[in-house]
Amino acid sequence: MFFSRSQARTFDQLVKPHLRGLYRFAHRLTGNPADAEDLVQDVMLKLYPRTRDLETVQDLRPWLNRVLYRQFVDRDRKGKRRQEQSVTDTGDIENHQAFLDRYPGEGLGPLADMERGRAGRMVQEALAELPPDQRALLIMYDVEGWEQQAIAEVLEVAPGTIKSRLHRCRQKLREQLARRMEP
Amino acid sequence: MDCEQLIPHIEDYCDGRLDEADRRAVAAHLAECSDCARKVKAEQRWRELLRESPVSEPGSGFETRILEAVHGGGDARRRWSTPVAGAAMAACLVVGLFLGTWFIPRGGDSGPETVVGPVSENNVQTMRLAFDSGEALENVNLTIELPPHAELASFPGERRISWEVDLDKGENLLALPVRTLFPGEGELVARIRHGDRERVFRAPVTSGGEGG
């Protein structure tokens, strides 16, 4: 993009401390190093013309994570050309409590003492089957251990809704796992 | 607490988010019910396995690679390198004395240009322009317009983008990753405006698979 050298320096100083963290997040999301680096680079190309915006952001880390997450979801959807139920769709309130009470983990018992390597592969495959936004939420919370507030900032949703969204994503993962447990 | 009552508490129990009374009740039930204990163990196990999923550190030179690609001065990523039409950036930019001078960096109009493109399905070429300003300028408006068969790679679907920049005295560089969506010909139009002064520059955009 088009910048004076001083602006380019400003951009580098702003983003460089966060690049490795973004890469790790991207790697979790995409599942492989090459796609992770592509994703980080796409984000940087997108942000370069917005250096002035970056300078005004108080806490860049969650802001950058949010941009990377949006880029990941958009790219994935565009690439696969599929319509998916968004993690932001939690359904109506009446169905919501019934949804929370449902636990499709009945068939997961064998996972408790399955050989580690096999169980690990099964979990990774199940995760990869989830829509990108659901996969991202599980990664942010269950893998990276982010606070719900930070996740809410990335997803741009109310913090109070994270728990129900997380519940939905975990349900989906359990369903994927249970399907793999079937003989 | 019985098995039915336990189910809504499994997640919070594994998350460590139950209050003390509920946590004790769940623990007491689990001590007596092997079926529920197995469910909870399975729940804890998939979470543990998920956390253990491997993630590598980026290769050496990662930061440099990323930033140079952004600035248009570095090598394209391994997966992005393909030959491209040398005529992609022909020397048809108007040279002017208005704010300064646009020119094509050395080699830009003669040899094959570096092409960047995220996967083989799309052709992306980096179009490099340079602007030599006689003075440092702030709040310069730059608008890029692309023909129907092209888009800015980092802004899918966008064929027109405008933003404010500051110019250093001397050389300022512009590296635009442009994706050609289908075969065709057209022009990239760059409009640079400062106050009430404006200059317009044009360069042809051809599809990456054409020419050579």
Coordinates of C-alpha atoms in Angstrom, one line a residue, chain A:
Chain A
M1 CA 0.0 0.0 0.0
F2 CA 1.0 3.6 -0.1
F3 CA 2.8 5.2 2.7
S4 CA 5.6 7.5 3.5
R5 CA 8.5 5.8 5.0
S6 CA 7.7 7.4 8.4
Q7 CA 4.2 5.9 8.3
A8 CA 5.7 2.5 7.3
R9 CA 7.9 2.7 10.4
T10 CA 5.0 3.6 12.6
F11 CA 3.0 0.6 11.2
D12 CA 5.9 -1.8 11.9
Q13 CA 6.4 -0.5 15.4
L14 CA 2.7 -1.0 16.2
V15 CA 2.2 -4.4 14.8
K16 CA 5.5 -6.2 15.1
P17 CA 5.2 -7.0 18.9
H18 CA 1.9 -8.8 18.1
L19 CA 2.8 -10.8 15.0
R20 CA 3.8 -14.0 16.8
G21 CA 0.8 -14.0 18.9
L22 CA -1.4 -13.4 15.9
Y23 CA 0.4 -16.3 14.1
R24 CA -0.3 -18.7 17.0
F25 CA -3.9 -17.7 17.0
A26 CA -4.0 -18.1 13.2
H27 CA -2.4 -21.5 13.5
R28 CA -5.0 -22.7 15.9
L29 CA -7.7 -21.4 13.6
T30 CA -6.4 -22.7 10.3
G31 CA -4.7 -25.9 11.6
N32 CA -1.4 -25.5 9.6
P33 CA 1.6 -23.1 9.4
A34 CA 1.3 -22.1 5.8
D35 CA -2.3 -21.0 6.1
A36 CA -1.5 -19.3 9.4
E37 CA 1.2 -17.2 7.8
D38 CA -1.1 -16.4 4.8
L39 CA -3.8 -15.3 7.2
V40 CA -1.5 -13.0 9.2
Q41 CA -0.2 -11.5 6.0
D42 CA -3.7 -10.9 4.7
V43 CA -4.6 -9.1 7.9
M44 CA -1.5 -6.9 7.7
L45 CA -2.2 -6.0 4.1
K46 CA -5.6 -5.0 5.1
L47 CA -4.5 -2.9 8.1
Y48 CA -1.6 -1.1 6.4
P49 CA -3.8 1.6 5.0
R50 CA -5.3 2.0 8.5
T51 CA -2.2 2.9 10.4
R52 CA -3.8 6.0 11.7
D53 CA -6.6 3.9 13.2
L54 CA -4.1 1.6 14.8
E55 CA -2.4 4.5 16.5
T56 CA -5.6 5.4 18.2
V57 CA -6.3 1.9 19.6
Q58 CA -5.5 1.7 23.3
D59 CA -5.1 -2.1 23.5
L60 CA -4.0 -3.5 20.2
R61 CA -3.9 -7.1 21.0
P62 CA -7.6 -7.8 21.2
W63 CA -8.2 -5.4 18.4
L64 CA -5.8 -7.3 16.1
N65 CA -7.2 -10.6 17.2
R66 CA -10.7 -9.4 16.2
V67 CA -9.5 -8.3 12.8
L68 CA -7.8 -11.7 12.3
Y69 CA -10.8 -13.6 13.4
R70 CA -13.1 -11.7 11.0
Q71 CA -10.6 -12.3 8.2
F72 CA -10.5 -16.0 9.0
V73 CA -14.3 -16.4 9.1
D74 CA -14.8 -14.3 5.9
R75 CA -12.1 -16.1 4.0
D76 CA -13.3 -19.5 5.1
R77 CA -16.9 -18.8 4.2
K78 CA -16.0 -17.3 0.9
G79 CA -13.7 -20.2 0.1
K80 CA -16.2 -22.9 0.9
R81 CA -19.2 -21.0 -0.3
R82 CA -21.4 -22.3 2.4
Q83 CA -24.0 -20.8 4.6
E84 CA -23.6 -21.7 8.2
Q85 CA -25.5 -21.0 11.3
S86 CA -23.6 -18.3 13.1
V87 CA -22.4 -18.6 16.6
T88 CA -24.2 -15.4 17.1
D89 CA -27.5 -17.1 16.6
T90 CA -28.5 -18.5 20.0
G91 CA -32.2 -19.0 19.1
D92 CA -35.2 -17.8 21.0
I93 CA -35.3 -17.7 24.8
E94 CA -38.0 -20.4 25.1
N95 CA -35.8 -22.9 23.3
H96 CA -32.7 -21.7 24.9
Q97 CA -33.2 -23.2 28.3
A98 CA -34.1 -26.5 26.8
F99 CA -31.0 -26.2 24.7
L100 CA -28.9 -25.6 27.8
D101 CA -30.4 -28.7 29.5
R102 CA -29.5 -30.9 26.6
Y103 CA -26.3 -32.8 26.9
P104 CA -25.3 -34.9 23.9
G105 CA -22.4 -36.4 25.8
E106 CA -24.0 -39.7 26.6
G107 CA -21.9 -41.6 24.0
L108 CA -18.6 -40.0 25.0
G109 CA -17.8 -42.4 27.8
P110 CA -15.2 -44.4 25.8
L111 CA -13.2 -41.3 25.3
A112 CA -12.4 -41.3 29.0
D113 CA -10.0 -44.2 28.7
M114 CA -9.2 -44.3 25.0
E115 CA -5.6 -44.5 23.9
R116 CA -4.2 -41.0 23.9
G117 CA -3.0 -40.6 20.4
R118 CA -6.3 -41.9 18.9
A119 CA -8.4 -39.8 21.2
G120 CA -6.3 -36.7 20.4
R121 CA -6.8 -37.2 16.6
M122 CA -10.5 -37.8 17.1
V123 CA -10.8 -34.5 19.0
Q124 CA -8.8 -32.6 16.4
E125 CA -10.9 -34.0 13.6
A126 CA -14.1 -33.1 15.4
L127 CA -12.9 -29.6 16.0
A128 CA -12.0 -29.3 12.3
E129 CA -15.5 -30.2 11.3
L130 CA -17.1 -27.3 13.2
P131 CA -18.0 -24.1 11.4
P132 CA -15.2 -21.6 11.6
D133 CA -16.8 -19.3 14.1
Q134 CA -17.7 -22.1 16.5
R135 CA -14.2 -23.5 16.1
A136 CA -12.7 -20.1 16.9
L137 CA -14.8 -19.7 20.1
L138 CA -13.7 -23.1 21.4
I139 CA -10.1 -22.2 20.6
M140 CA -10.3 -18.9 22.3
Y141 CA -11.9 -20.3 25.5
D142 CA -11.0 -23.9 25.9
V143 CA -7.6 -23.9 24.3
E144 CA -6.2 -20.4 24.8
G145 CA -8.0 -19.8 28.0
W146 CA -9.1 -16.2 27.2
E147 CA -11.4 -14.4 29.5
Q148 CA -15.0 -14.1 28.3
Q149 CA -14.7 -10.3 28.1
A150 CA -11.8 -10.6 25.7
I151 CA -13.7 -13.2 23.6
A152 CA -16.7 -10.9 23.5
E153 CA -14.5 -8.1 22.2
V154 CA -13.2 -10.3 19.4
L155 CA -16.7 -11.6 18.5
E156 CA -18.2 -8.1 19.0
V157 CA -21.0 -9.5 21.1
A158 CA -22.3 -8.9 24.7
P159 CA -20.1 -10.6 27.3
G160 CA -23.1 -12.1 28.9
T161 CA -23.9 -14.1 25.9
I162 CA -20.5 -15.9 25.7
K163 CA -21.5 -18.7 28.0
S164 CA -24.5 -19.8 25.9
R165 CA -22.6 -19.5 22.7
L166 CA -19.8 -21.6 24.2
H167 CA -22.3 -24.1 25.3
R168 CA -23.6 -24.4 21.8
C169 CA -20.2 -24.9 20.3
R170 CA -19.3 -27.5 22.9
Q171 CA -22.5 -29.3 22.1
K172 CA -21.6 -29.4 18.4
L173 CA -18.1 -30.7 19.3
R174 CA -19.6 -33.5 21.5
E175 CA -22.0 -34.4 18.7
Q176 CA -19.1 -34.7 16.3
L177 CA -17.2 -36.8 18.8
A178 CA -20.2 -39.0 19.6
R179 CA -20.6 -39.6 15.8
R180 CA -17.0 -40.8 15.7
M181 CA -17.6 -43.1 18.6
E182 CA -20.4 -44.9 16.9
P183 CA -19.4 -48.4 15.8

